[in-house]
PDB file of C-alpha atoms in Angstrom:
ATOM      1  CA  MET A1336     -49.716 -58.083  -5.323  1.00 43.00           C
ATOM      2  CA  ASN A1337     -47.276 -57.707  -8.185  1.00 46.00           C
ATOM      3  CA  ARG A1338     -50.095 -56.547 -10.475  1.00 41.00           C
ATOM      4  CA  LEU A1339     -51.080 -54.048  -7.817  1.00 44.00           C
ATOM      5  CA  PHE A1340     -47.528 -52.685  -7.782  1.00 46.00           C
ATOM      6  CA  ILE A1341     -47.570 -52.255 -11.566  1.00 40.00           C
ATOM      7  CA  LEU A1342     -50.834 -50.335 -11.504  1.00 37.00           C
ATOM      8  CA  LEU A1343     -49.892 -48.102  -8.599  1.00 44.00           C
ATOM      9  CA  THR A1344     -46.365 -47.198  -9.596  1.00 44.00           C
ATOM     10  CA  LEU A1345     -47.514 -45.873 -12.946  1.00 40.00           C
ATOM     11  CA  THR A1346     -49.059 -42.943 -11.091  1.00 40.00           C
ATOM     12  CA  VAL A1347     -46.078 -42.081  -8.884  1.00 44.00           C
ATOM     13  CA  LEU A1348     -43.546 -39.396  -9.721  1.00 45.00           C
ATOM     14  CA  PHE A1349     -39.977 -39.934  -8.573  1.00 47.00           C
ATOM     15  CA  PHE A1350     -38.401 -36.786  -7.176  1.00 47.00           C
ATOM     16  CA  ILE A1351     -36.291 -35.621  -4.267  1.00 48.00           C
ATOM     17  CA  ASP A1352     -36.628 -32.132  -2.826  1.00 48.00           C
ATOM     18  CA  VAL A1353     -33.375 -30.929  -1.336  1.00 54.00           C
ATOM     19  CA  ASN A1354     -35.458 -28.602   0.865  1.00 73.00           C
ATOM     20  CA  ALA A1355     -36.819 -31.477   2.913  1.00 88.00           C
ATOM     21  CA  GLU A1356     -35.991 -30.666   6.520  1.00 95.00           C
ATOM     22  CA  GLN A1357     -33.820 -32.819   8.763  1.00 96.00           C
ATOM     23  CA  LYS A1358     -33.908 -32.519  12.531  1.00 97.00           C
ATOM     24  CA  LYS A1359     -31.815 -34.519  14.965  1.00 98.00           C
ATOM     25  CA  TYR A1360     -32.646 -35.378  18.547  1.00 98.00           C
ATOM     26  CA  VAL A1361     -31.259 -37.400  21.423  1.00 98.00           C
ATOM     27  CA  VAL A1362     -33.724 -39.697  23.178  1.00 98.00           C
ATOM     28  CA  GLU A1363     -32.616 -41.657  26.231  1.00 98.00           C
ATOM     29  CA  SER A1364     -33.424 -45.348  26.019  1.00 99.00           C
ATOM     30  CA  ASP A1365     -36.008 -46.374  28.585  1.00 98.00           C
ATOM     31  CA  THR A1366     -34.096 -49.642  28.955  1.00 98.00           C
ATOM     32  CA  ASP A1367     -30.770 -48.364  30.229  1.00 98.00           C
ATOM     33  CA  GLY A1368     -30.523 -44.625  29.572  1.00 98.00           C
ATOM     34  CA  LEU A1369     -28.319 -45.018  26.487  1.00 98.00           C
ATOM     35  CA  PRO A1370     -28.548 -41.816  24.402  1.00 99.00           C
ATOM     36  CA  LEU A1371     -30.188 -42.769  21.092  1.00 99.00           C
ATOM     37  CA  SER A1372     -29.470 -40.498  18.136  1.00 99.00           C
ATOM     38  CA  VAL A1373     -32.714 -39.852  16.255  1.00 99.00           C
ATOM     39  CA  MET A1374     -33.355 -38.106  12.937  1.00 99.00           C
ATOM     40  CA  VAL A1375     -36.688 -36.855  11.621  1.00 99.00           C
ATOM     41  CA  VAL A1376     -37.153 -35.821   7.989  1.00 98.00           C
ATOM     42  CA  THR A1377     -40.235 -33.851   6.945  1.00 98.00           C
ATOM     43  CA  SER A1378     -41.226 -31.521   4.125  1.00 96.00           C
ATOM     44  CA  ASP A1379     -43.366 -28.397   3.968  1.00 91.00           C
ATOM     45  CA  ASN A1380     -44.317 -29.397   0.424  1.00 86.00           C
ATOM     46  CA  ALA A1381     -46.726 -32.126   1.508  1.00 88.00           C
ATOM     47  CA  LYS A1382     -49.316 -32.585   4.233  1.00 94.00           C
ATOM     48  CA  VAL A1383     -48.324 -35.376   6.607  1.00 97.00           C
ATOM     49  CA  LYS A1384     -50.577 -38.375   6.020  1.00 97.00           C
ATOM     50  CA  GLY A1385     -48.525 -40.981   7.848  1.00 99.00           C
ATOM     51  CA  ILE A1386     -45.375 -41.786   9.795  1.00 99.00           C
ATOM     52  CA  LEU A1387     -42.703 -44.019   8.289  1.00 99.00           C
ATOM     53  CA  GLN A1388     -40.398 -45.395  10.963  1.00 99.00           C
ATOM     54  CA  ILE A1389     -37.202 -46.939   9.600  1.00 99.00           C
ATOM     55  CA  VAL A1390     -35.004 -49.399  11.476  1.00 99.00           C
ATOM     56  CA  HIS A1391     -31.625 -49.758   9.762  1.00 99.00           C
ATOM     57  CA  GLY A1392     -29.422 -52.794   9.340  1.00 99.00           C
ATOM     58  CA  MET A1393     -26.184 -54.154  10.754  1.00 99.00           C
ATOM     59  CA  ALA A1394     -23.004 -52.072  10.595  1.00 99.00           C
ATOM     60  CA  GLU A1395     -24.521 -48.938   9.080  1.00 99.00           C
ATOM     61  CA  HIS A1396     -26.106 -45.710  10.311  1.00 99.00           C
ATOM     62  CA  LYS A1397     -29.184 -43.538   9.884  1.00 99.00           C
ATOM     63  CA  GLU A1398     -27.722 -40.935   7.496  1.00 99.00           C
ATOM     64  CA  ARG A1399     -27.504 -43.528   4.712  1.00 99.00           C
ATOM     65  CA  TYR A1400     -31.303 -43.337   4.477  1.00 99.00           C
ATOM     66  CA  ILE A1401     -31.575 -39.567   3.955  1.00 98.00           C
ATOM     67  CA  PRO A1402     -32.279 -39.630   0.173  1.00 98.00           C
ATOM     68  CA  PHE A1403     -35.062 -42.196   0.604  1.00 99.00           C
ATOM     69  CA  MET A1404     -36.476 -40.312   3.590  1.00 99.00           C
ATOM     70  CA  GLU A1405     -36.495 -37.035   1.650  1.00 98.00           C
ATOM     71  CA  PHE A1406     -38.427 -38.721  -1.145  1.00 98.00           C
ATOM     72  CA  MET A1407     -40.979 -40.160   1.255  1.00 98.00           C
ATOM     73  CA  ALA A1408     -41.282 -36.877   3.184  1.00 98.00           C
ATOM     74  CA  ASN A1409     -42.056 -35.004  -0.014  1.00 97.00           C
ATOM     75  CA  ASN A1410     -44.836 -37.464  -0.640  1.00 97.00           C
ATOM     76  CA  GLY A1411     -46.499 -36.968   2.716  1.00 97.00           C
ATOM     77  CA  TYR A1412     -44.753 -39.334   5.127  1.00 98.00           C
ATOM     78  CA  ALA A1413     -42.944 -37.921   8.135  1.00 98.00           C
ATOM     79  CA  CYS A1414     -39.891 -40.155   8.487  1.00 99.00           C
ATOM     80  CA  VAL A1415     -38.065 -41.104  11.655  1.00 99.00           C
ATOM     81  CA  ILE A1416     -34.969 -43.246  12.108  1.00 99.00           C
ATOM     82  CA  HIS A1417     -32.642 -43.829  15.024  1.00 99.00           C
ATOM     83  CA  ASP A1418     -29.118 -45.144  15.130  1.00 99.00           C
ATOM     84  CA  GLN A1419     -29.599 -48.525  16.724  1.00 99.00           C
ATOM     85  CA  ARG A1420     -27.577 -49.126  19.874  1.00 99.00           C
ATOM     86  CA  GLY A1421     -23.972 -49.848  18.959  1.00 99.00           C
ATOM     87  CA  HIS A1422     -24.311 -47.939  15.682  1.00 99.00           C
ATOM     88  CA  GLY A1423     -23.760 -44.415  14.407  1.00 99.00           C
ATOM     89  CA  ALA A1424     -24.030 -41.900  17.228  1.00 99.00           C
ATOM     90  CA  SER A1425     -25.884 -44.241  19.619  1.00 99.00           C
ATOM     91  CA  ILE A1426     -22.675 -45.262  21.360  1.00 99.00           C
ATOM     92  CA  LEU A1427     -20.759 -44.127  24.435  1.00 98.00           C
ATOM     93  CA  SER A1428     -17.370 -44.490  22.728  1.00 98.00           C
ATOM     94  CA  SER A1429     -16.012 -45.522  19.346  1.00 96.00           C
ATOM     95  CA  ASP A1430     -15.045 -48.865  20.903  1.00 98.00           C
ATOM     96  CA  ASP A1431     -18.762 -49.592  21.285  1.00 99.00           C
ATOM     97  CA  LEU A1432     -19.561 -49.876  17.570  1.00 99.00           C
ATOM     98  CA  GLY A1433     -21.160 -53.294  17.180  1.00 99.00           C
ATOM     99  CA  TYR A1434     -21.726 -53.580  20.946  1.00 99.00           C
ATOM    100  CA  PHE A1435     -25.304 -53.678  22.292  1.00 98.00           C
ATOM    101  CA  TYR A1436     -24.593 -53.027  25.984  1.00 98.00           C
ATOM    102  CA  ASP A1437     -26.243 -55.039  28.756  1.00 94.00           C
ATOM    103  CA  GLY A1438     -29.723 -54.704  27.273  1.00 97.00           C
ATOM    104  CA  GLY A1439     -28.761 -56.727  24.210  1.00 98.00           C
ATOM    105  CA  TYR A1440     -31.234 -57.623  21.494  1.00 99.00           C
ATOM    106  CA  GLU A1441     -34.249 -57.083  23.761  1.00 99.00           C
ATOM    107  CA  ALA A1442     -33.168 -53.483  24.257  1.00 99.00           C
ATOM    108  CA  MET A1443     -32.893 -53.068  20.479  1.00 99.00           C
ATOM    109  CA  ILE A1444     -36.532 -54.098  20.152  1.00 99.00           C
ATOM    110  CA  ALA A1445     -37.610 -51.898  23.059  1.00 99.00           C
ATOM    111  CA  ASP A1446     -35.715 -48.936  21.572  1.00 99.00           C
ATOM    112  CA  ALA A1447     -37.599 -49.290  18.286  1.00 99.00           C
ATOM    113  CA  ILE A1448     -40.948 -49.424  20.088  1.00 99.00           C
ATOM    114  CA  GLN A1449     -39.977 -46.373  22.151  1.00 99.00           C
ATOM    115  CA  ILE A1450     -38.950 -44.300  19.119  1.00 99.00           C
ATOM    116  CA  GLY A1451     -42.181 -45.213  17.332  1.00 99.00           C
ATOM    117  CA  GLU A1452     -44.228 -44.030  20.302  1.00 98.00           C
ATOM    118  CA  TRP A1453     -42.089 -40.893  20.578  1.00 99.00           C
ATOM    119  CA  MET A1454     -42.815 -40.068  16.933  1.00 99.00           C
ATOM    120  CA  GLN A1455     -46.529 -40.723  17.414  1.00 98.00           C
ATOM    121  CA  GLN A1456     -46.537 -38.042  20.092  1.00 98.00           C
ATOM    122  CA  GLN A1457     -45.387 -35.567  17.433  1.00 96.00           C
ATOM    123  CA  TYR A1458     -48.015 -36.762  14.915  1.00 97.00           C
ATOM    124  CA  PRO A1459     -50.836 -38.334  16.959  1.00 96.00           C
ATOM    125  CA  GLU A1460     -53.524 -38.335  14.269  1.00 95.00           C
ATOM    126  CA  VAL A1461     -51.802 -40.286  11.486  1.00 98.00           C
ATOM    127  CA  PRO A1462     -51.000 -43.998  10.958  1.00 99.00           C
ATOM    128  CA  LEU A1463     -47.620 -45.521  11.805  1.00 99.00           C
ATOM    129  CA  TYR A1464     -45.876 -47.672   9.205  1.00 99.00           C
ATOM    130  CA  LEU A1465     -42.773 -49.626  10.193  1.00 99.00           C
ATOM    131  CA  PHE A1466     -39.913 -50.448   7.804  1.00 99.00           C
ATOM    132  CA  GLY A1467     -36.936 -52.609   8.723  1.00 99.00           C
ATOM    133  CA  HIS A1468     -33.899 -53.478   6.627  1.00 99.00           C
ATOM    134  CA  SER A1469     -31.693 -56.554   7.147  1.00 99.00           C
ATOM    135  CA  MET A1470     -30.935 -56.812  10.874  1.00 99.00           C
ATOM    136  CA  GLY A1471     -33.584 -54.123  11.238  1.00 99.00           C
ATOM    137  CA  SER A1472     -36.056 -56.430   9.493  1.00 99.00           C
ATOM    138  CA  MET A1473     -35.638 -58.853  12.376  1.00 99.00           C
ATOM    139  CA  VAL A1474     -36.030 -56.056  14.925  1.00 99.00           C
ATOM    140  CA  VAL A1475     -39.303 -54.904  13.349  1.00 99.00           C
ATOM    141  CA  ARG A1476     -40.726 -58.428  13.268  1.00 99.00           C
ATOM    142  CA  SER A1477     -39.820 -58.936  16.915  1.00 99.00           C
ATOM    143  CA  TYR A1478     -41.412 -55.506  17.537  1.00 99.00           C
ATOM    144  CA  THR A1479     -44.545 -56.756  15.748  1.00 99.00           C
ATOM    145  CA  LYS A1480     -44.437 -59.976  17.769  1.00 98.00           C
ATOM    146  CA  ARG A1481     -44.802 -57.941  20.954  1.00 98.00           C
ATOM    147  CA  TYR A1482     -46.789 -54.873  19.926  1.00 97.00           C
ATOM    148  CA  ASP A1483     -48.561 -55.181  16.587  1.00 98.00           C
ATOM    149  CA  LYS A1484     -51.584 -53.234  17.827  1.00 97.00           C
ATOM    150  CA  ASN A1485     -49.517 -50.045  17.533  1.00 96.00           C
ATOM    151  CA  LEU A1486     -48.836 -50.542  13.800  1.00 99.00           C
ATOM    152  CA  ASP A1487     -50.767 -49.776  10.626  1.00 99.00           C
ATOM    153  CA  GLY A1488     -48.380 -51.522   8.230  1.00 99.00           C
ATOM    154  CA  LEU A1489     -45.068 -53.398   8.162  1.00 99.00           C
ATOM    155  CA  ILE A1490     -42.411 -53.584   5.431  1.00 99.00           C
ATOM    156  CA  VAL A1491     -39.716 -56.249   5.802  1.00 99.00           C
ATOM    157  CA  CYS A1492     -36.722 -55.481   3.548  1.00 99.00           C
ATOM    158  CA  GLY A1493     -33.681 -57.676   2.870  1.00 99.00           C
ATOM    159  CA  SER A1494     -34.762 -60.227   5.435  1.00 98.00           C
ATOM    160  CA  PRO A1495     -32.063 -62.654   6.622  1.00 98.00           C
ATOM    161  CA  SER A1496     -33.535 -66.123   6.250  1.00 97.00           C
ATOM    162  CA  TYR A1497     -33.497 -68.322   9.310  1.00 96.00           C
ATOM    163  CA  ASN A1498     -30.178 -70.042   9.927  1.00 93.00           C
ATOM    164  CA  ILE A1499     -30.431 -73.309  11.811  1.00 93.00           C
ATOM    165  CA  ALA A1500     -26.867 -72.701  13.007  1.00 91.00           C
ATOM    166  CA  SER A1501     -27.916 -69.620  15.006  1.00 95.00           C
ATOM    167  CA  GLY A1502     -27.708 -71.667  18.197  1.00 95.00           C
ATOM    168  CA  VAL A1503     -24.120 -72.595  17.356  1.00 96.00           C
ATOM    169  CA  GLY A1504     -23.433 -68.910  16.678  1.00 96.00           C
ATOM    170  CA  ILE A1505     -24.728 -68.000  20.123  1.00 97.00           C
ATOM    171  CA  ARG A1506     -22.474 -70.572  21.793  1.00 97.00           C
ATOM    172  CA  LEU A1507     -19.380 -69.571  19.772  1.00 97.00           C
ATOM    173  CA  SER A1508     -19.958 -65.883  20.505  1.00 98.00           C
ATOM    174  CA  ALA A1509     -20.468 -66.501  24.206  1.00 98.00           C
ATOM    175  CA  LYS A1510     -17.356 -68.702  24.350  1.00 98.00           C
ATOM    176  CA  ALA A1511     -15.250 -66.022  22.625  1.00 98.00           C
ATOM    177  CA  ALA A1512     -16.645 -63.388  25.003  1.00 98.00           C
ATOM    178  CA  ARG A1513     -15.673 -65.464  28.041  1.00 98.00           C
ATOM    179  CA  LYS A1514     -12.164 -65.937  26.688  1.00 98.00           C
ATOM    180  CA  TYR A1515     -11.441 -62.514  25.177  1.00 98.00           C
ATOM    181  CA  GLY A1516     -14.125 -60.179  26.543  1.00 98.00           C
ATOM    182  CA  ASP A1517     -17.445 -58.920  25.208  1.00 98.00           C
ATOM    183  CA  HIS A1518     -15.765 -56.149  23.163  1.00 98.00           C
ATOM    184  CA  TYR A1519     -13.563 -58.600  21.286  1.00 99.00           C
ATOM    185  CA  ARG A1520     -13.964 -58.505  17.506  1.00 98.00           C
ATOM    186  CA  SER A1521     -13.745 -61.980  16.067  1.00 96.00           C
ATOM    187  CA  GLU A1522     -12.779 -62.200  12.410  1.00 94.00           C
ATOM    188  CA  LYS A1523     -13.681 -65.886  12.630  1.00 93.00           C
ATOM    189  CA  LEU A1524     -17.286 -65.120  13.607  1.00 95.00           C
ATOM    190  CA  HIS A1525     -17.466 -62.464  10.908  1.00 95.00           C
ATOM    191  CA  LYS A1526     -16.196 -64.855   8.264  1.00 93.00           C
ATOM    192  CA  LEU A1527     -18.554 -67.609   9.399  1.00 91.00           C
ATOM    193  CA  SER A1528     -21.458 -65.169   9.100  1.00 93.00           C
ATOM    194  CA  PHE A1529     -20.601 -63.396   5.836  1.00 94.00           C
ATOM    195  CA  GLY A1530     -17.662 -65.177   4.228  1.00 90.00           C
ATOM    196  CA  SER A1531     -19.765 -66.851   1.532  1.00 93.00           C
ATOM    197  CA  PHE A1532     -21.850 -63.832   0.550  1.00 97.00           C
ATOM    198  CA  ASN A1533     -19.705 -62.944  -2.484  1.00 97.00           C
ATOM    199  CA  LYS A1534     -19.568 -66.480  -3.882  1.00 96.00           C
ATOM    200  CA  ASN A1535     -21.963 -65.804  -6.774  1.00 95.00           C
ATOM    201  CA  ILE A1536     -20.370 -62.485  -7.774  1.00 96.00           C
ATOM    202  CA  LYS A1537     -17.762 -63.022 -10.484  1.00 92.00           C
ATOM    203  CA  ASP A1538     -16.628 -59.404 -10.684  1.00 87.00           C
ATOM    204  CA  ALA A1539     -16.422 -58.665  -6.943  1.00 96.00           C
ATOM    205  CA  THR A1540     -14.196 -55.670  -6.238  1.00 95.00           C
ATOM    206  CA  SER A1541     -14.762 -55.715  -2.472  1.00 98.00           C
ATOM    207  CA  SER A1542     -15.607 -58.151   0.288  1.00 96.00           C
ATOM    208  CA  ASN A1543     -18.837 -56.145   0.487  1.00 98.00           C
ATOM    209  CA  SER A1544     -19.776 -56.338  -3.198  1.00 98.00           C
ATOM    210  CA  TRP A1545     -22.788 -58.427  -2.168  1.00 98.00           C
ATOM    211  CA  ILE A1546     -24.562 -55.394  -0.720  1.00 98.00           C
ATOM    212  CA  CYS A1547     -25.194 -53.588  -4.021  1.00 98.00           C
ATOM    213  CA  THR A1548     -24.513 -53.621  -7.769  1.00 98.00           C
ATOM    214  CA  ASP A1549     -23.632 -49.909  -7.611  1.00 98.00           C
ATOM    215  CA  ILE A1550     -19.857 -49.854  -7.116  1.00 98.00           C
ATOM    216  CA  ASP A1551     -19.977 -46.295  -5.762  1.00 98.00           C
ATOM    217  CA  ILE A1552     -22.291 -47.400  -2.955  1.00 99.00           C
ATOM    218  CA  VAL A1553     -19.969 -50.296  -2.103  1.00 98.00           C
ATOM    219  CA  ASN A1554     -16.921 -48.018  -2.095  1.00 98.00           C
ATOM    220  CA  GLN A1555     -18.673 -45.494   0.145  1.00 98.00           C
ATOM    221  CA  TYR A1556     -19.604 -48.286   2.532  1.00 99.00           C
ATOM    222  CA  ASP A1557     -16.046 -49.634   2.576  1.00 98.00           C
ATOM    223  CA  ASP A1558     -14.594 -46.189   3.300  1.00 98.00           C
ATOM    224  CA  ASN A1559     -17.037 -45.286   6.071  1.00 98.00           C
ATOM    225  CA  PRO A1560     -15.821 -46.196   9.582  1.00 97.00           C
ATOM    226  CA  LEU A1561     -19.449 -46.169  10.759  1.00 98.00           C
ATOM    227  CA  CYS A1562     -20.215 -48.971   8.309  1.00 98.00           C
ATOM    228  CA  ASN A1563     -17.319 -51.249   7.582  1.00 93.00           C
ATOM    229  CA  PHE A1564     -16.636 -52.656  11.052  1.00 97.00           C
ATOM    230  CA  VAL A1565     -16.684 -56.101  12.648  1.00 98.00           C
ATOM    231  CA  PHE A1566     -19.220 -56.757  15.397  1.00 98.00           C
ATOM    232  CA  THR A1567     -18.079 -57.450  18.944  1.00 99.00           C
ATOM    233  CA  THR A1568     -18.723 -60.838  20.516  1.00 99.00           C
ATOM    234  CA  ASN A1569     -21.584 -59.162  22.387  1.00 99.00           C
ATOM    235  CA  GLY A1570     -22.970 -57.929  19.066  1.00 99.00           C
ATOM    236  CA  PHE A1571     -22.773 -61.296  17.352  1.00 98.00           C
ATOM    237  CA  GLU A1572     -24.335 -63.161  20.260  1.00 98.00           C
ATOM    238  CA  ASN A1573     -27.254 -60.740  20.317  1.00 98.00           C
ATOM    239  CA  LEU A1574     -27.595 -60.824  16.537  1.00 98.00           C
ATOM    240  CA  PHE A1575     -28.042 -64.597  16.686  1.00 98.00           C
ATOM    241  CA  ARG A1576     -30.390 -64.311  19.652  1.00 98.00           C
ATOM    242  CA  LEU A1577     -32.430 -61.750  17.730  1.00 99.00           C
ATOM    243  CA  MET A1578     -32.729 -64.141  14.797  1.00 98.00           C
ATOM    244  CA  ARG A1579     -33.897 -66.893  17.107  1.00 98.00           C
ATOM    245  CA  ASP A1580     -36.470 -64.571  18.679  1.00 98.00           C
ATOM    246  CA  THR A1581     -37.755 -63.392  15.291  1.00 98.00           C
ATOM    247  CA  TYR A1582     -38.316 -66.913  14.021  1.00 98.00           C
ATOM    248  CA  ASP A1583     -39.535 -68.407  17.299  1.00 98.00           C
ATOM    249  CA  LYS A1584     -43.130 -69.623  16.943  1.00 96.00           C
ATOM    250  CA  GLU A1585     -43.831 -69.063  20.624  1.00 94.00           C
ATOM    251  CA  ASN A1586     -44.912 -65.933  22.510  1.00 94.00           C
ATOM    252  CA  TRP A1587     -46.526 -64.029  19.623  1.00 96.00           C
ATOM    253  CA  LYS A1588     -48.978 -61.525  21.108  1.00 94.00           C
ATOM    254  CA  MET A1589     -50.951 -61.035  17.913  1.00 94.00           C
ATOM    255  CA  GLU A1590     -53.746 -58.496  18.308  1.00 97.00           C
ATOM    256  CA  ASN A1591     -53.852 -57.139  14.754  1.00 98.00           C
ATOM    257  CA  PRO A1592     -54.318 -60.093  12.353  1.00 98.00           C
ATOM    258  CA  GLU A1593     -55.288 -57.795   9.471  1.00 98.00           C
ATOM    259  CA  LEU A1594     -52.020 -55.837   9.705  1.00 99.00           C
ATOM    260  CA  PRO A1595     -50.759 -55.382   6.121  1.00 99.00           C
ATOM    261  CA  ILE A1596     -47.257 -56.815   5.705  1.00 99.00           C
ATOM    262  CA  LEU A1597     -44.954 -56.589   2.700  1.00 99.00           C
ATOM    263  CA  PHE A1598     -41.690 -58.509   2.236  1.00 99.00           C
ATOM    264  CA  ILE A1599     -39.279 -57.073  -0.358  1.00 99.00           C
ATOM    265  CA  ALA A1600     -35.735 -58.060  -1.343  1.00 99.00           C
ATOM    266  CA  GLY A1601     -33.303 -58.261  -4.207  1.00 99.00           C
ATOM    267  CA  LYS A1602     -33.410 -61.578  -6.017  1.00 98.00           C
ATOM    268  CA  ASP A1603     -29.585 -61.695  -5.804  1.00 98.00           C
ATOM    269  CA  ASP A1604     -29.451 -60.881  -2.087  1.00 98.00           C
ATOM    270  CA  PRO A1605     -27.407 -63.573  -0.278  1.00 98.00           C
ATOM    271  CA  CYS A1606     -29.185 -62.750   2.992  1.00 98.00           C
ATOM    272  CA  ILE A1607     -32.400 -64.335   1.762  1.00 98.00           C
ATOM    273  CA  VAL A1608     -30.311 -67.373   0.648  1.00 97.00           C
ATOM    274  CA  ASN A1609     -32.781 -68.299  -2.082  1.00 97.00           C
ATOM    275  CA  GLN A1610     -36.356 -67.707  -3.158  1.00 98.00           C
ATOM    276  CA  CYS A1611     -37.587 -70.799  -1.354  1.00 98.00           C
ATOM    277  CA  LYS A1612     -36.240 -69.585   1.997  1.00 98.00           C
ATOM    278  CA  PHE A1613     -37.536 -66.063   1.297  1.00 99.00           C
ATOM    279  CA  ASN A1614     -41.004 -67.501   0.738  1.00 98.00           C
ATOM    280  CA  LYS A1615     -40.652 -69.509   3.928  1.00 98.00           C
ATOM    281  CA  ALA A1616     -40.090 -66.274   5.895  1.00 99.00           C
ATOM    282  CA  VAL A1617     -43.242 -64.859   4.306  1.00 99.00           C
ATOM    283  CA  ARG A1618     -45.244 -67.972   5.188  1.00 99.00           C
ATOM    284  CA  PHE A1619     -43.933 -67.826   8.752  1.00 98.00           C
ATOM    285  CA  MET A1620     -45.853 -64.577   9.273  1.00 98.00           C
ATOM    286  CA  GLU A1621     -48.942 -66.052   7.645  1.00 98.00           C
ATOM    287  CA  LYS A1622     -48.767 -69.033   9.987  1.00 98.00           C
ATOM    288  CA  ARG A1623     -48.704 -66.667  12.960  1.00 97.00           C
ATOM    289  CA  GLY A1624     -52.187 -65.602  11.850  1.00 98.00           C
ATOM    290  CA  TYR A1625     -51.573 -62.523   9.690  1.00 98.00           C
ATOM    291  CA  SER A1626     -53.969 -62.574   6.747  1.00 98.00           C
ATOM    292  CA  ASN A1627     -52.611 -59.735   4.603  1.00 98.00           C
ATOM    293  CA  VAL A1628     -49.015 -60.719   3.786  1.00 99.00           C
ATOM    294  CA  HIS A1629     -47.483 -60.073   0.355  1.00 98.00           C
ATOM    295  CA  SER A1630     -44.010 -60.166  -1.168  1.00 99.00           C
ATOM    296  CA  LYS A1631     -41.926 -59.001  -4.101  1.00 99.00           C
ATOM    297  CA  LEU A1632     -38.410 -59.841  -5.307  1.00 99.00           C
ATOM    298  CA  TYR A1633     -36.476 -57.465  -7.571  1.00 99.00           C
ATOM    299  CA  ASP A1634     -34.470 -58.866 -10.461  1.00 98.00           C
ATOM    300  CA  ASN A1635     -30.762 -57.995 -10.691  1.00 98.00           C
ATOM    301  CA  MET A1636     -30.684 -56.404  -7.234  1.00 99.00           C
ATOM    302  CA  ARG A1637     -28.608 -57.423  -4.229  1.00 99.00           C
ATOM    303  CA  HIS A1638     -28.996 -56.632  -0.531  1.00 99.00           C
ATOM    304  CA  GLU A1639     -29.468 -52.859  -0.347  1.00 99.00           C
ATOM    305  CA  ILE A1640     -32.370 -52.384  -2.729  1.00 99.00           C
ATOM    306  CA  LEU A1641     -32.910 -48.806  -1.492  1.00 99.00           C
ATOM    307  CA  ASN A1642     -29.439 -47.962  -2.859  1.00 99.00           C
ATOM    308  CA  GLU A1643     -29.473 -49.988  -6.062  1.00 99.00           C
ATOM    309  CA  ILE A1644     -28.925 -48.496  -9.522  1.00 98.00           C
ATOM    310  CA  GLU A1645     -32.648 -48.827 -10.185  1.00 98.00           C
ATOM    311  CA  LYS A1646     -33.668 -47.835  -6.665  1.00 98.00           C
ATOM    312  CA  GLU A1647     -36.427 -45.596  -8.060  1.00 98.00           C
ATOM    313  CA  LYS A1648     -38.485 -48.720  -8.765  1.00 98.00           C
ATOM    314  CA  VAL A1649     -38.249 -49.764  -5.136  1.00 99.00           C
ATOM    315  CA  TRP A1650     -38.910 -46.302  -3.730  1.00 99.00           C
ATOM    316  CA  ASN A1651     -41.974 -45.887  -5.911  1.00 98.00           C
ATOM    317  CA  ASP A1652     -43.280 -49.322  -4.950  1.00 99.00           C
ATOM    318  CA  ILE A1653     -42.935 -48.506  -1.253  1.00 99.00           C
ATOM    319  CA  LEU A1654     -44.707 -45.186  -1.747  1.00 99.00           C
ATOM    320  CA  ALA A1655     -47.473 -46.829  -3.761  1.00 98.00           C
ATOM    321  CA  THR A1656     -47.905 -49.477  -1.076  1.00 99.00           C
ATOM    322  CA  LEU A1657     -48.183 -46.943   1.749  1.00 99.00           C
ATOM    323  CA  ASN A1658     -50.638 -44.878  -0.273  1.00 98.00           C
ATOM    324  CA  TYR A1659     -52.715 -48.007  -0.877  1.00 98.00           C
ATOM    325  CA  TRP A1660     -52.681 -48.920   2.816  1.00 98.00           C
ATOM    326  CA  ASN A1661     -53.457 -45.302   3.683  1.00 96.00           C
ATOM    327  CA  LYS A1662     -56.737 -45.119   1.729  1.00 88.00           C
TER     328      LYS A1662
END
């Protein structure tokens, strides 16, 4: 697959058209009626040949993906992204950032399926490709677990490797929720989850230096109240439950064994833990019966490879991959 990337990316031009059009919508969640903030990015400069649905990560929001979406739109992919519940504008109050409501992680998965189907209604004749980053990478795999027949390709980006302590995390989160409430923000849980992520960064200027080598990106993240927040106990419990669901061998309703799947990550991303565990996540999908699974790690990149200094390499690889799948 790496050779394929090299051959394909030689033919791709990197450009962003500032005239790419953004439209925002509100779609009520079928699960509980929560208003989901949705953004679609398209371009008149290219005929739509596919849909790229993006599911973002933990403690961020959809607007961070606009440059990447503009690039993909200009190259023929109508892009859709929603603020996941408890993120961005998909909240009922600012106190609900990092709170998933009663629907929890299962509602997150259902929301992603719903938005994909909603976008397919706008573009019924083209394939649907699903991209998930970080926490979103777990959502899209749990989506695939339930509904792979609706997909034409899956990209798993910055995948958190399975943590055997996820069960402990569930119990600690639930215990804190019983004691302090489900909106309580536990610095202890946050530190247990992310406290070691900077350990291999000698020049760390922020507790979030692990996300990217571009200091400007880190500073923007730190200064953005829609990004730099601590999850609620409800959020952490559902995050751990989502991980357990994603890596659970049971209840896979696989109907599309030839679904093309690509895993990508930065080689210095602490979420993958190490290359061995990254490869284990790849093999997990193969063991579920998927026959077309590939992977690529990027040297000198951390967690947010779409925002890295050399992000053009990643963007072009994603475009080349979709074009290859779209033949």
